[in-house]
Amino acid sequence: MRILHTADWHIGQTLNGWSRDHEHRAFLDRLHDVILAEDVDALLVAGDVFDGINPSGEAQRLLYGAIARMVRSQPHLQIILTAGNHDPAQRLEAPEAVLNELGVHVLGTLRRDAGGVDLDRHLIPLRDRHGAIRAHVLAVPFLRQADLPGLHLGAEQGDEPAITVAVRALHREMSEAAVARAGGLPLLAMGHLTCSGGLASEGAERRILIGGEHAVPPDVFPAELGYVALGHLHRPQSLDGGRVRYSGSAFPLSASEIAYDHGVTLIDLTDGIAHRHVPIDRPVQMFRLPPSGHGKLEDVLAGLVKLALDPDTPRDEQPFVYLSLTADRPATMLAAEIETLMERTPARLAGLSIIRNDQPAGERPPATLAETSPEDLFLSAFAEVHGTPPDPHHLAAFRDALSEA
């Protein structure tokens, strides 16, 4: 049996005001090609399907159009989507009744019944093209504080933070129940969180804070889980000897991801569980000028010339560029010059950083041109004022206000 693991599509993302719909269409087309070429039986999408809690109509059309095309071309394909911290969990689940008829499972929230986590919903059998069950997937969406009833913030929990203890207990409970049902078949899991030891993308991934903690060790996933398909970190990487893996984002979502080898992870179930990275070419190039640090305007201009950009490239296919300048004249003047320059350059400005020669190094913008989201600012300000991160009600109210702004 062959399974494809992907995550962090962020459909609907914009970069400095530029739509990335063209890139998402190209990525989803390429994903469709990989599914057919590799004869994939199941597709796992581990969160952050959308970029925000209020996806546009076009973003939703992109997602559901891609799903329809995949199941039409590969009728036996099963698809499992779980929500990430960017996703509108309830909205993602809304068309569930229709999607289930197509072999698509959508899990936006963790559901419980009288006996605990509802395994009838969260433990999904994977069938081959002949209908035989070959494995099971324990599908877990992004966990919020309310999903961890055993969590006691600030309580002493031995050598581990309270959040680690609670997450470990939840996965142990679910895994034990799943093993009892799996009948000895391979057991995989999905999740959306930060594991310690994973390499994050500066400025691209929100720090998920519960009880002041944002990362848990990969061994919170019991050994009975033969493969753990994670989302949230955008760099493709494996932890815990390869058993726990981030497939990475679809293409660069910020300057810090320019050097990543973006792609998806192909999992083969034969005598065991083996996986390999399948690179996917980025639909649009992304550059940083200069490649590191800051440079004078003339150096940046020389760098643009060296790129040999095609003036006939359609606007939505033009590369993104991040520019980092050293100010030898007022920053407003430099910014105006850059704006004029970009109007006649077949490229799109993704970010601009300007520093003064006399600006202390500690006060300079980070070399990666990290972008701070409104939610990151809210999390930081709330924690500074109240001494604790916001609870889900505060965060939901902020997101609602932001979507209406």
mmCIF file of C-alpha atoms in Angstrom:
data_model
loop_
_atom_site.group_PDB
_atom_site.id
_atom_site.type_symbol
_atom_site.label_atom_id
_atom_site.label_comp_id
_atom_site.label_asym_id
_atom_site.label_seq_id
_atom_site.Cartn_x
_atom_site.Cartn_y
_atom_site.Cartn_z
ATOM 1 C CA MET A 1 0.000 0.000 0.000
ATOM 2 C CA ARG A 2 1.231 3.504 -0.824
ATOM 3 C CA ILE A 3 0.427 6.632 1.196
ATOM 4 C CA LEU A 4 1.307 10.264 0.488
ATOM 5 C CA HIS A 5 1.961 12.625 3.401
ATOM 6 C CA THR A 6 1.761 16.379 2.907
ATOM 7 C CA ALA A 7 0.879 19.411 5.030
ATOM 8 C CA ASP A 8 0.982 23.192 5.335
ATOM 9 C CA TRP A 9 -0.582 24.152 2.026
ATOM 10 C CA HIS A 10 -1.739 27.538 3.375
ATOM 11 C CA ILE A 11 -4.201 28.053 0.535
ATOM 12 C CA GLY A 12 -5.202 31.704 0.377
ATOM 13 C CA GLN A 13 -1.870 33.075 1.561
ATOM 14 C CA THR A 14 -0.789 36.450 0.238
ATOM 15 C CA LEU A 15 2.743 37.806 0.299
ATOM 16 C CA ASN A 16 3.080 41.569 0.678
ATOM 17 C CA GLY A 17 -0.379 41.840 -0.876
ATOM 18 C CA TRP A 18 0.351 39.481 -3.785
ATOM 19 C CA SER A 19 -1.987 36.515 -4.287
ATOM 20 C CA ARG A 20 -0.399 33.086 -4.426
ATOM 21 C CA ASP A 21 -3.359 31.339 -6.058
ATOM 22 C CA HIS A 22 -1.320 30.589 -9.185
ATOM 23 C CA GLU A 23 1.279 28.761 -7.104
ATOM 24 C CA HIS A 24 -1.341 26.788 -5.246
ATOM 25 C CA ARG A 25 -2.999 25.707 -8.490
ATOM 26 C CA ALA A 26 0.365 24.585 -9.851
ATOM 27 C CA PHE A 27 1.236 22.713 -6.648
ATOM 28 C CA LEU A 28 -2.123 20.930 -6.545
ATOM 29 C CA ASP A 29 -1.730 19.981 -10.214
ATOM 30 C CA ARG A 30 1.700 18.521 -9.462
ATOM 31 C CA LEU A 31 0.326 16.705 -6.404
ATOM 32 C CA HIS A 32 -2.335 15.166 -8.642
ATOM 33 C CA ASP A 33 0.405 14.007 -11.033
ATOM 34 C CA VAL A 34 2.396 12.399 -8.186
ATOM 35 C CA ILE A 35 -0.704 10.552 -6.953
ATOM 36 C CA LEU A 36 -1.217 9.038 -10.398
ATOM 37 C CA ALA A 37 2.448 8.368 -11.178
ATOM 38 C CA GLU A 38 3.079 6.675 -7.819
ATOM 39 C CA ASP A 39 -0.342 4.953 -7.755
ATOM 40 C CA VAL A 40 -1.142 6.350 -4.309
ATOM 41 C CA ASP A 41 -3.866 4.715 -2.209
ATOM 42 C CA ALA A 42 -4.236 7.357 0.507
ATOM 43 C CA LEU A 43 -3.414 11.046 0.908
ATOM 44 C CA LEU A 44 -2.764 12.492 4.382
ATOM 45 C CA VAL A 45 -2.893 16.288 4.773
ATOM 46 C CA ALA A 46 -1.658 17.158 8.268
ATOM 47 C CA GLY A 47 -3.085 20.604 8.865
ATOM 48 C CA ASP A 48 -2.912 24.236 7.747
ATOM 49 C CA VAL A 49 -4.868 23.472 4.612
ATOM 50 C CA PHE A 50 -5.931 27.132 4.565
ATOM 51 C CA ASP A 51 -3.852 30.129 5.601
ATOM 52 C CA GLY A 52 -6.508 31.791 7.737
ATOM 53 C CA ILE A 53 -9.762 31.269 9.579
ATOM 54 C CA ASN A 54 -11.801 33.114 6.951
ATOM 55 C CA PRO A 55 -10.713 31.582 3.606
ATOM 56 C CA SER A 56 -11.987 33.291 0.499
ATOM 57 C CA GLY A 57 -14.381 31.658 -1.920
ATOM 58 C CA GLU A 58 -11.504 31.218 -4.371
ATOM 59 C CA ALA A 59 -9.380 29.471 -1.728
ATOM 60 C CA GLN A 60 -12.208 27.041 -1.001
ATOM 61 C CA ARG A 61 -12.791 26.426 -4.710
ATOM 62 C CA LEU A 62 -9.096 25.600 -5.113
ATOM 63 C CA LEU A 63 -9.264 23.007 -2.344
ATOM 64 C CA TYR A 64 -12.503 21.291 -3.292
ATOM 65 C CA GLY A 65 -11.750 21.413 -7.019
ATOM 66 C CA ALA A 66 -8.425 19.663 -6.357
ATOM 67 C CA ILE A 67 -10.093 17.016 -4.193
ATOM 68 C CA ALA A 68 -12.721 16.334 -6.850
ATOM 69 C CA ARG A 69 -10.077 15.954 -9.536
ATOM 70 C CA MET A 70 -7.976 13.586 -7.421
ATOM 71 C CA VAL A 71 -10.815 11.192 -6.583
ATOM 72 C CA ARG A 72 -12.104 11.324 -10.163
ATOM 73 C CA SER A 73 -8.690 10.333 -11.524
ATOM 74 C CA GLN A 74 -7.915 7.809 -8.753
ATOM 75 C CA PRO A 75 -11.328 6.403 -7.691
ATOM 76 C CA HIS A 76 -9.984 4.239 -4.861
ATOM 77 C CA LEU A 77 -8.028 7.138 -3.303
ATOM 78 C CA GLN A 78 -8.785 7.906 0.335
ATOM 79 C CA ILE A 79 -8.049 11.420 1.610
ATOM 80 C CA ILE A 80 -7.708 12.445 5.253
ATOM 81 C CA LEU A 81 -7.456 16.136 6.123
ATOM 82 C CA THR A 82 -6.876 17.374 9.664
ATOM 83 C CA ALA A 83 -7.048 20.995 10.792
ATOM 84 C CA GLY A 84 -3.984 22.993 11.759
ATOM 85 C CA ASN A 85 -3.700 26.097 13.912
ATOM 86 C CA HIS A 86 -4.359 28.328 10.865
ATOM 87 C CA ASP A 87 -7.498 26.477 9.791
ATOM 88 C CA PRO A 88 -11.155 27.303 10.514
ATOM 89 C CA ALA A 89 -11.876 23.958 12.166
ATOM 90 C CA GLN A 90 -15.672 24.075 11.988
ATOM 91 C CA ARG A 91 -15.727 25.419 8.440
ATOM 92 C CA LEU A 92 -13.317 22.717 7.316
ATOM 93 C CA GLU A 93 -15.689 20.076 8.685
ATOM 94 C CA ALA A 94 -18.875 21.677 7.300
ATOM 95 C CA PRO A 95 -19.042 19.695 3.995
ATOM 96 C CA GLU A 96 -18.100 16.459 5.778
ATOM 97 C CA ALA A 97 -21.289 14.562 4.879
ATOM 98 C CA VAL A 98 -20.679 15.094 1.169
ATOM 99 C CA LEU A 99 -16.924 14.536 1.342
ATOM 100 C CA ASN A 100 -17.319 11.231 3.195
ATOM 101 C CA GLU A 101 -19.225 9.863 0.201
ATOM 102 C CA LEU A 102 -16.107 10.566 -1.878
ATOM 103 C CA GLY A 103 -13.801 8.758 0.537
ATOM 104 C CA VAL A 104 -12.617 12.011 2.105
ATOM 105 C CA HIS A 105 -12.378 12.349 5.899
ATOM 106 C CA VAL A 106 -12.127 15.815 7.439
ATOM 107 C CA LEU A 107 -11.289 16.276 11.127
ATOM 108 C CA GLY A 108 -11.266 19.829 12.394
ATOM 109 C CA THR A 109 -11.735 19.203 16.103
ATOM 110 C CA LEU A 110 -11.054 16.440 18.614
ATOM 111 C CA ARG A 111 -14.334 14.754 19.489
ATOM 112 C CA ARG A 112 -15.085 12.721 22.559
ATOM 113 C CA ASP A 113 -17.828 10.354 23.653
ATOM 114 C CA ALA A 114 -18.613 8.815 27.025
ATOM 115 C CA GLY A 115 -15.579 6.546 26.785
ATOM 116 C CA GLY A 116 -13.037 9.184 25.787
ATOM 117 C CA VAL A 117 -11.842 10.189 22.338
ATOM 118 C CA ASP A 118 -14.317 9.032 19.681
ATOM 119 C CA LEU A 119 -12.260 6.393 17.878
ATOM 120 C CA ASP A 120 -15.107 5.611 15.496
ATOM 121 C CA ARG A 121 -14.319 9.025 14.049
ATOM 122 C CA HIS A 122 -10.582 9.433 14.649
ATOM 123 C CA LEU A 123 -9.331 5.915 13.825
ATOM 124 C CA ILE A 124 -9.701 5.545 10.067
ATOM 125 C CA PRO A 125 -9.070 2.240 8.262
ATOM 126 C CA LEU A 126 -7.033 2.487 5.067
ATOM 127 C CA ARG A 127 -8.180 0.149 2.312
ATOM 128 C CA ASP A 128 -6.397 -0.974 -0.828
ATOM 129 C CA ARG A 129 -8.013 -0.872 -4.261
ATOM 130 C CA HIS A 130 -9.692 -4.214 -3.553
ATOM 131 C CA GLY A 131 -11.340 -2.957 -0.352
ATOM 132 C CA ALA A 132 -9.101 -4.848 2.070
ATOM 133 C CA ILE A 133 -7.992 -2.956 5.191
ATOM 134 C CA ARG A 134 -4.183 -2.662 5.192
ATOM 135 C CA ALA A 135 -3.555 -0.123 7.946
ATOM 136 C CA HIS A 136 -5.218 2.385 10.271
ATOM 137 C CA VAL A 137 -4.621 6.108 10.735
ATOM 138 C CA LEU A 138 -5.137 7.830 14.069
ATOM 139 C CA ALA A 139 -6.109 11.271 12.766
ATOM 140 C CA VAL A 140 -5.594 14.049 15.321
ATOM 141 C CA PRO A 141 -6.145 17.727 14.437
ATOM 142 C CA PHE A 142 -4.411 20.687 16.056
ATOM 143 C CA LEU A 143 -4.939 20.361 19.816
ATOM 144 C CA ARG A 144 -6.242 23.259 21.865
ATOM 145 C CA GLN A 145 -6.186 23.645 25.627
ATOM 146 C CA ALA A 146 -9.780 22.425 25.890
ATOM 147 C CA ASP A 147 -8.750 19.151 24.202
ATOM 148 C CA LEU A 148 -6.474 18.313 27.122
ATOM 149 C CA PRO A 149 -8.764 17.845 30.146
ATOM 150 C CA GLY A 150 -5.922 16.525 32.252
ATOM 151 C CA LEU A 151 -3.890 19.686 31.779
ATOM 152 C CA HIS A 152 -3.232 21.588 35.007
ATOM 153 C CA LEU A 153 -1.331 24.747 34.118
ATOM 154 C CA GLY A 154 1.291 25.648 36.659
ATOM 155 C CA ALA A 155 0.994 22.319 38.450
ATOM 156 C CA GLU A 156 4.048 20.299 39.340
ATOM 157 C CA GLN A 157 4.251 17.301 37.000
ATOM 158 C CA GLY A 158 7.647 15.852 37.830
ATOM 159 C CA ASP A 159 10.437 16.429 35.343
ATOM 160 C CA GLU A 160 8.191 17.406 32.410
ATOM 161 C CA PRO A 161 6.125 20.544 31.742
ATOM 162 C CA ALA A 162 2.401 20.139 32.317
ATOM 163 C CA ILE A 163 1.615 20.448 28.594
ATOM 164 C CA THR A 164 4.004 17.588 27.743
ATOM 165 C CA VAL A 165 2.451 15.375 30.394
ATOM 166 C CA ALA A 166 -1.063 16.102 29.096
ATOM 167 C CA VAL A 167 -0.205 15.582 25.422
ATOM 168 C CA ARG A 168 1.674 12.388 26.233
ATOM 169 C CA ALA A 169 -1.272 11.031 28.230
ATOM 170 C CA LEU A 170 -3.735 11.842 25.451
ATOM 171 C CA HIS A 171 -1.685 10.075 22.785
ATOM 172 C CA ARG A 172 -1.068 7.103 25.049
ATOM 173 C CA GLU A 173 -4.814 6.777 25.693
ATOM 174 C CA MET A 174 -5.665 7.016 21.989
ATOM 175 C CA SER A 175 -2.878 4.672 20.912
ATOM 176 C CA GLU A 176 -3.792 1.948 23.392
ATOM 177 C CA ALA A 177 -7.399 2.043 22.222
ATOM 178 C CA ALA A 178 -6.292 2.104 18.567
ATOM 179 C CA VAL A 179 -3.981 -0.897 18.998
ATOM 180 C CA ALA A 180 -6.849 -2.878 20.478
ATOM 181 C CA ARG A 181 -8.883 -2.205 17.349
ATOM 182 C CA ALA A 182 -6.148 -2.390 14.698
ATOM 183 C CA GLY A 183 -5.832 -6.177 14.770
ATOM 184 C CA GLY A 184 -2.064 -6.136 14.336
ATOM 185 C CA LEU A 185 -2.169 -3.994 11.185
ATOM 186 C CA PRO A 186 0.231 -1.024 10.829
ATOM 187 C CA LEU A 187 -0.856 1.999 12.805
ATOM 188 C CA LEU A 188 -0.036 5.519 11.619
ATOM 189 C CA ALA A 189 -0.910 8.864 13.186
ATOM 190 C CA MET A 190 -1.410 12.461 12.100
ATOM 191 C CA GLY A 191 -0.823 15.605 14.147
ATOM 192 C CA HIS A 192 -0.161 19.319 13.929
ATOM 193 C CA LEU A 193 2.228 20.659 16.559
ATOM 194 C CA THR A 194 5.843 21.515 17.257
ATOM 195 C CA CYS A 195 8.206 18.760 18.318
ATOM 196 C CA SER A 196 11.389 19.701 20.131
ATOM 197 C CA GLY A 197 14.420 19.099 17.969
ATOM 198 C CA GLY A 198 12.581 20.196 14.837
ATOM 199 C CA LEU A 199 14.005 23.093 12.833
ATOM 200 C CA ALA A 200 11.521 25.948 12.511
ATOM 201 C CA SER A 201 11.302 28.628 9.812
ATOM 202 C CA GLU A 202 11.995 32.016 11.357
ATOM 203 C CA GLY A 203 8.935 34.231 11.044
ATOM 204 C CA ALA A 204 6.890 31.688 9.086
ATOM 205 C CA GLU A 205 5.343 29.485 11.764
ATOM 206 C CA ARG A 206 3.327 30.763 14.688
ATOM 207 C CA ARG A 207 4.546 29.614 18.064
ATOM 208 C CA ILE A 208 1.745 27.463 19.435
ATOM 209 C CA LEU A 209 1.528 28.351 23.107
ATOM 210 C CA ILE A 210 -0.342 26.359 25.748
ATOM 211 C CA GLY A 211 0.708 26.986 29.305
ATOM 212 C CA GLY A 212 3.768 28.870 28.104
ATOM 213 C CA GLU A 213 5.095 25.844 26.198
ATOM 214 C CA HIS A 214 5.274 25.544 22.434
ATOM 215 C CA ALA A 215 7.072 22.226 21.836
ATOM 216 C CA VAL A 216 6.791 18.653 23.027
ATOM 217 C CA PRO A 217 9.330 15.829 22.604
ATOM 218 C CA PRO A 218 8.713 13.425 19.717
ATOM 219 C CA ASP A 219 8.448 10.510 22.122
ATOM 220 C CA VAL A 220 4.979 11.716 23.192
ATOM 221 C CA PHE A 221 3.925 9.509 20.286
ATOM 222 C CA PRO A 222 3.991 5.898 21.556
ATOM 223 C CA ALA A 223 6.204 3.365 19.800
ATOM 224 C CA GLU A 224 3.120 1.486 18.566
ATOM 225 C CA LEU A 225 2.661 4.288 16.022
ATOM 226 C CA GLY A 226 4.839 3.142 13.159
ATOM 227 C CA TYR A 227 4.785 6.504 11.376
ATOM 228 C CA VAL A 228 3.644 9.935 12.584
ATOM 229 C CA ALA A 229 2.685 12.373 9.816
ATOM 230 C CA LEU A 230 3.079 15.883 11.180
ATOM 231 C CA GLY A 231 2.369 19.387 10.006
ATOM 232 C CA HIS A 232 3.317 22.861 11.270
ATOM 233 C CA LEU A 233 7.078 23.048 10.685
ATOM 234 C CA HIS A 234 7.724 24.021 7.073
ATOM 235 C CA ARG A 235 11.115 22.385 6.587
ATOM 236 C CA PRO A 236 10.908 18.709 5.489
ATOM 237 C CA GLN A 237 12.581 16.764 8.294
ATOM 238 C CA SER A 238 12.480 13.550 10.288
ATOM 239 C CA LEU A 239 12.728 13.007 14.033
ATOM 240 C CA ASP A 240 12.989 9.966 16.289
ATOM 241 C CA GLY A 241 14.910 7.924 13.732
ATOM 242 C CA GLY A 242 12.532 8.836 10.909
ATOM 243 C CA ARG A 243 9.373 7.564 12.600
ATOM 244 C CA VAL A 244 8.127 11.102 13.232
ATOM 245 C CA ARG A 245 8.197 13.306 10.143
ATOM 246 C CA TYR A 246 7.275 16.753 8.894
ATOM 247 C CA SER A 247 6.589 16.702 5.154
ATOM 248 C CA GLY A 248 7.091 20.475 4.973
ATOM 249 C CA SER A 249 5.181 23.253 3.234
ATOM 250 C CA ALA A 250 4.086 23.216 -0.401
ATOM 251 C CA PHE A 251 6.522 25.960 -1.472
ATOM 252 C CA PRO A 252 8.376 28.839 0.236
ATOM 253 C CA LEU A 253 6.016 30.873 2.378
ATOM 254 C CA SER A 254 8.682 33.308 3.611
ATOM 255 C CA ALA A 255 12.283 34.322 3.003
ATOM 256 C CA SER A 256 13.541 31.791 5.533
ATOM 257 C CA GLU A 257 12.270 28.930 3.341
ATOM 258 C CA ILE A 258 14.090 29.892 0.138
ATOM 259 C CA ALA A 259 16.696 27.139 0.499
ATOM 260 C CA TYR A 260 14.262 24.355 1.454
ATOM 261 C CA ASP A 261 13.820 21.268 -0.709
ATOM 262 C CA HIS A 262 10.022 21.403 -0.822
ATOM 263 C CA GLY A 263 8.019 18.302 -1.626
ATOM 264 C CA VAL A 264 5.898 15.524 -0.176
ATOM 265 C CA THR A 265 6.654 12.257 1.613
ATOM 266 C CA LEU A 266 5.794 8.911 0.021
ATOM 267 C CA ILE A 267 5.168 6.047 2.469
ATOM 268 C CA ASP A 268 5.313 2.398 1.426
ATOM 269 C CA LEU A 269 3.693 -0.318 3.523
ATOM 270 C CA THR A 270 5.303 -3.618 2.611
ATOM 271 C CA ASP A 271 6.968 -5.769 5.271
ATOM 272 C CA GLY A 272 7.386 -2.602 7.330
ATOM 273 C CA ILE A 273 6.989 1.134 6.874
ATOM 274 C CA ALA A 274 9.436 2.962 4.613
ATOM 275 C CA HIS A 275 9.280 6.530 3.360
ATOM 276 C CA ARG A 276 11.079 8.838 0.955
ATOM 277 C CA HIS A 277 10.978 12.501 0.048
ATOM 278 C CA VAL A 278 9.504 13.378 -3.349
ATOM 279 C CA PRO A 279 10.681 16.851 -4.442
ATOM 280 C CA ILE A 280 8.166 19.174 -6.094
ATOM 281 C CA ASP A 281 9.498 22.063 -8.131
ATOM 282 C CA ARG A 282 8.348 25.435 -6.854
ATOM 283 C CA PRO A 283 5.916 27.127 -9.247
ATOM 284 C CA VAL A 284 7.480 30.574 -8.754
ATOM 285 C CA GLN A 285 11.052 31.427 -7.824
ATOM 286 C CA MET A 286 11.918 33.394 -4.697
ATOM 287 C CA PHE A 287 15.122 35.362 -4.120
ATOM 288 C CA ARG A 288 16.776 37.412 -1.417
ATOM 289 C CA LEU A 289 19.101 40.274 -2.397
ATOM 290 C CA PRO A 290 21.740 40.296 -1.174
ATOM 291 C CA PRO A 291 21.669 36.592 -0.232
ATOM 292 C CA SER A 292 22.654 37.520 3.338
ATOM 293 C CA GLY A 293 23.015 40.708 5.323
ATOM 294 C CA HIS A 294 22.262 44.112 3.788
ATOM 295 C CA GLY A 295 23.687 45.891 0.751
ATOM 296 C CA LYS A 296 23.748 49.234 -0.989
ATOM 297 C CA LEU A 297 21.110 50.042 -3.573
ATOM 298 C CA GLU A 298 23.602 49.692 -6.424
ATOM 299 C CA ASP A 299 24.535 46.208 -5.214
ATOM 300 C CA VAL A 300 20.876 45.193 -5.130
ATOM 301 C CA LEU A 301 20.388 46.594 -8.641
ATOM 302 C CA ALA A 302 23.368 44.548 -9.850
ATOM 303 C CA GLY A 303 21.828 41.470 -8.239
ATOM 304 C CA LEU A 304 18.542 42.040 -10.046
ATOM 305 C CA VAL A 305 20.386 42.321 -13.354
ATOM 306 C CA LYS A 306 22.209 39.030 -12.716
ATOM 307 C CA LEU A 307 18.867 37.267 -12.276
ATOM 308 C CA ALA A 308 18.205 37.908 -15.993
ATOM 309 C CA LEU A 309 14.460 38.110 -15.457
ATOM 310 C CA ASP A 310 12.213 37.661 -18.500
ATOM 311 C CA PRO A 311 10.180 40.840 -19.084
ATOM 312 C CA ASP A 312 7.434 38.818 -20.790
ATOM 313 C CA THR A 313 6.708 36.684 -17.699
ATOM 314 C CA PRO A 314 3.028 36.964 -16.690
ATOM 315 C CA ARG A 315 2.538 38.855 -13.452
ATOM 316 C CA ASP A 316 1.401 35.874 -11.361
ATOM 317 C CA GLU A 317 4.440 33.885 -12.507
ATOM 318 C CA GLN A 318 7.014 36.569 -11.767
ATOM 319 C CA PRO A 319 9.478 35.725 -8.995
ATOM 320 C CA PHE A 320 9.280 37.181 -5.508
ATOM 321 C CA VAL A 321 12.242 39.162 -4.199
ATOM 322 C CA TYR A 322 13.153 40.221 -0.678
ATOM 323 C CA LEU A 323 15.424 43.276 -0.609
ATOM 324 C CA SER A 324 17.714 44.249 2.277
ATOM 325 C CA LEU A 325 19.241 47.704 1.975
ATOM 326 C CA THR A 326 21.739 49.795 3.881
ATOM 327 C CA ALA A 327 20.499 53.386 4.017
ATOM 328 C CA ASP A 328 22.906 56.008 2.653
ATOM 329 C CA ARG A 329 20.031 58.507 2.439
ATOM 330 C CA PRO A 330 16.621 58.849 4.129
ATOM 331 C CA ALA A 331 14.723 55.549 4.292
ATOM 332 C CA THR A 332 11.594 57.132 2.809
ATOM 333 C CA MET A 333 13.601 58.213 -0.222
ATOM 334 C CA LEU A 334 15.076 54.749 -0.651
ATOM 335 C CA ALA A 335 11.656 53.114 -0.323
ATOM 336 C CA ALA A 336 10.266 55.414 -3.020
ATOM 337 C CA GLU A 337 13.165 54.522 -5.326
ATOM 338 C CA ILE A 338 12.542 50.824 -4.753
ATOM 339 C CA GLU A 339 8.840 51.261 -5.519
ATOM 340 C CA THR A 340 9.698 52.952 -8.819
ATOM 341 C CA LEU A 341 12.290 50.298 -9.600
ATOM 342 C CA MET A 342 9.896 47.409 -8.988
ATOM 343 C CA GLU A 343 7.252 48.926 -11.247
ATOM 344 C CA ARG A 344 9.555 48.333 -14.215
ATOM 345 C CA THR A 345 11.063 45.059 -12.997
ATOM 346 C CA PRO A 346 9.461 41.688 -13.908
ATOM 347 C CA ALA A 347 9.463 40.634 -10.254
ATOM 348 C CA ARG A 348 7.280 41.174 -7.202
ATOM 349 C CA LEU A 349 8.504 42.725 -3.973
ATOM 350 C CA ALA A 350 7.918 40.280 -1.117
ATOM 351 C CA GLY A 351 9.593 42.330 1.595
ATOM 352 C CA LEU A 352 11.852 45.339 2.098
ATOM 353 C CA SER A 353 14.267 45.884 4.971
ATOM 354 C CA ILE A 354 16.226 49.134 5.351
ATOM 355 C CA ILE A 355 18.809 49.791 8.063
ATOM 356 C CA ARG A 356 20.964 52.804 8.814
ATOM 357 C CA ASN A 357 24.721 52.480 8.839
ATOM 358 C CA ASP A 358 24.760 53.774 12.415
ATOM 359 C CA GLN A 359 21.987 51.462 13.606
ATOM 360 C CA PRO A 360 23.277 49.095 16.338
ATOM 361 C CA ALA A 361 23.414 45.474 15.216
ATOM 362 C CA GLY A 362 21.043 44.412 17.989
ATOM 363 C CA GLU A 363 18.374 46.768 16.683
ATOM 364 C CA ARG A 364 18.604 45.688 13.066
ATOM 365 C CA PRO A 365 15.899 43.557 11.424
ATOM 366 C CA PRO A 366 16.750 39.841 11.291
ATOM 367 C CA ALA A 367 18.603 38.786 8.162
ATOM 368 C CA THR A 368 15.753 36.475 7.180
ATOM 369 C CA LEU A 369 13.343 39.396 6.814
ATOM 370 C CA ALA A 370 10.944 37.618 9.132
ATOM 371 C CA GLU A 371 7.365 38.807 8.989
ATOM 372 C CA THR A 372 5.408 39.183 12.231
ATOM 373 C CA SER A 373 1.739 38.326 11.891
ATOM 374 C CA PRO A 374 -1.007 40.208 13.759
ATOM 375 C CA GLU A 375 -1.710 37.063 15.767
ATOM 376 C CA ASP A 376 1.942 36.803 16.841
ATOM 377 C CA LEU A 377 1.795 40.420 18.036
ATOM 378 C CA PHE A 378 -1.427 39.708 19.943
ATOM 379 C CA LEU A 379 0.058 36.607 21.619
ATOM 380 C CA SER A 380 3.170 38.525 22.632
ATOM 381 C CA ALA A 381 1.262 41.575 23.925
ATOM 382 C CA PHE A 382 -1.273 39.489 25.845
ATOM 383 C CA ALA A 383 1.430 37.428 27.547
ATOM 384 C CA GLU A 384 3.384 40.580 28.444
ATOM 385 C CA VAL A 385 0.347 42.278 30.014
ATOM 386 C CA HIS A 386 -1.272 39.296 31.730
ATOM 387 C CA GLY A 387 1.730 37.087 32.366
ATOM 388 C CA THR A 388 0.019 34.135 30.655
ATOM 389 C CA PRO A 389 -0.936 33.279 27.081
ATOM 390 C CA PRO A 390 -4.530 33.941 26.001
ATOM 391 C CA ASP A 391 -7.059 31.182 26.503
ATOM 392 C CA PRO A 392 -9.046 29.868 23.495
ATOM 393 C CA HIS A 393 -11.885 32.339 24.090
ATOM 394 C CA HIS A 394 -9.566 35.371 23.925
ATOM 395 C CA LEU A 395 -7.841 33.999 20.827
ATOM 396 C CA ALA A 396 -11.137 33.225 19.092
ATOM 397 C CA ALA A 397 -12.406 36.760 19.819
ATOM 398 C CA PHE A 398 -9.206 38.243 18.393
ATOM 399 C CA ARG A 399 -9.424 36.129 15.239
ATOM 400 C CA ASP A 400 -13.074 37.074 14.750
ATOM 401 C CA ALA A 401 -12.209 40.753 15.088
ATOM 402 C CA LEU A 402 -9.305 40.383 12.679
ATOM 403 C CA SER A 403 -11.445 38.651 10.050
ATOM 404 C CA GLU A 404 -13.996 41.476 10.222
ATOM 405 C CA ALA A 405 -11.409 44.242 9.970
#
